[in-house]
Short mmCIF file of C-alpha atoms in Angstrom, two decimals:
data_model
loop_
_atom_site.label_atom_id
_atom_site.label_comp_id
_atom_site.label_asym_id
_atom_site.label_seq_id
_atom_site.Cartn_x
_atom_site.Cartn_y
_atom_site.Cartn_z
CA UNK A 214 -37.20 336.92 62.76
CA UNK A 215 -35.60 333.73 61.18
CA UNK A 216 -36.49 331.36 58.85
CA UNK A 217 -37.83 329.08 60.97
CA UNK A 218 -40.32 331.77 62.91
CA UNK A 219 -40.86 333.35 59.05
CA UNK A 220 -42.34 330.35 57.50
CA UNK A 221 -44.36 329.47 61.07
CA UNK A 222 -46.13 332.25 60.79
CA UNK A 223 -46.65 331.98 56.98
CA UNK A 224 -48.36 328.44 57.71
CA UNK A 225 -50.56 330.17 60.38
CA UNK A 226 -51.78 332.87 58.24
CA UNK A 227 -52.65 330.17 55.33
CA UNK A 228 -53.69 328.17 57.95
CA UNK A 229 -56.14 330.36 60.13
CA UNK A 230 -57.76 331.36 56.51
CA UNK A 231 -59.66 327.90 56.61
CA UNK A 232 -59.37 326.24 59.71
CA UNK A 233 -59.39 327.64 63.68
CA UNK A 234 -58.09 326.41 66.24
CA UNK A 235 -54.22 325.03 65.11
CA UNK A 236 -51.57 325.82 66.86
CA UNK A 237 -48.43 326.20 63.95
CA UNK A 238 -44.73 324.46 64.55
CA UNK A 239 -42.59 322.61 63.03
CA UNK A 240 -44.67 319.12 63.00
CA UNK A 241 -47.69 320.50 61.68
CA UNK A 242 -48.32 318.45 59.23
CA UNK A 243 -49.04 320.37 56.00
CA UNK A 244 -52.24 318.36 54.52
CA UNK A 245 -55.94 319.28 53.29
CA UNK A 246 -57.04 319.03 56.93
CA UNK A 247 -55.46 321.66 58.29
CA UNK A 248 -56.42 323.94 55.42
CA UNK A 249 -53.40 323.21 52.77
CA UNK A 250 -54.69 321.56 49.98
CA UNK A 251 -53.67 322.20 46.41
CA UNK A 252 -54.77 326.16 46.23
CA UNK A 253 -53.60 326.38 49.64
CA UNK A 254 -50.11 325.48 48.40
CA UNK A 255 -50.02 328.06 45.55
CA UNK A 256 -51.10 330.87 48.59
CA UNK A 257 -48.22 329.95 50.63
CA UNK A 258 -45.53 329.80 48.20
CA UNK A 259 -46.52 333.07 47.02
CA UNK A 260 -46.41 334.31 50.78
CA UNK A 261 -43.27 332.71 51.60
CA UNK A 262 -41.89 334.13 48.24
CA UNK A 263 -42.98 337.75 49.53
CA UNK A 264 -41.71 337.46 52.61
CA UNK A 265 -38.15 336.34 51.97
CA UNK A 266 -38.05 337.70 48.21
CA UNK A 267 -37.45 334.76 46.40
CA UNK A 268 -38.27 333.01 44.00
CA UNK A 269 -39.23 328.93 44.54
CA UNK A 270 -40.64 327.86 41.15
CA UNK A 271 -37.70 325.61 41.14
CA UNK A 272 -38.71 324.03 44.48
CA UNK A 273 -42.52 323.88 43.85
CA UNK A 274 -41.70 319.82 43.32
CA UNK A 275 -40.13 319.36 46.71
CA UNK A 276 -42.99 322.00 48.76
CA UNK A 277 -45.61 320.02 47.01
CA UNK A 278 -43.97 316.99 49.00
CA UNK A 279 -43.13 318.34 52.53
CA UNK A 280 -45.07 316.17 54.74
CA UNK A 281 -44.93 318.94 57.44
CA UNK A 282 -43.92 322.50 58.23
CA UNK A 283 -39.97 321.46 59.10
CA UNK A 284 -39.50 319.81 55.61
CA UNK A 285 -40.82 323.30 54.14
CA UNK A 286 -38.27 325.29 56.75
CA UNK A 287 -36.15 322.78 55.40
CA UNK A 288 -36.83 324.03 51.07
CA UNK A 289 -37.21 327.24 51.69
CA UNK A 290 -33.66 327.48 53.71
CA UNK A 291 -32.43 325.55 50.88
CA UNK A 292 -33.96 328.00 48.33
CA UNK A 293 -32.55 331.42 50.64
CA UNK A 294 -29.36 330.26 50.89
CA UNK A 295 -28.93 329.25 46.52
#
């Protein structure tokens, strides 16, 4: 699985934990609607951090602004590849 497909699916577990019904990609937007508000933020940086074993306290800034789920592909490729 890749990043892309890896952080997907860790939006659709945080996700399906409030809200039914979304279907996950890249251009769902990441807002309290579907499910992501502040706490919802701390759950998936700590799932994203178990799934590709990093660590993204240095990135929390720019995931806290990702207006959707391709700028967070986006940090989190950033964060892999440092």
């Amino acid at each position: 699985m890749n990043i892309k497909e890896s952080v997907i699916e860790c939006c659709e577990t945080i996700i399906s934990e409030t809200v039914s019904g979304i279907v996950v990609d890249e251009n769902t937007l990441i807002t309290r609607e579907n499910g992501i508000d502040s706490l919802g933020i701390v759950s998936l940086v700590l799932e994203l951090e178990e799934k590709f074993e990093i660590d993204l306290d240095d990135y929390l800034a720019e995931i806290r602004s990702c207006k959707d789920v391709n700028a967070l592909i986006e940090v989190v490729t950033k964060a892999k590849n440092s």
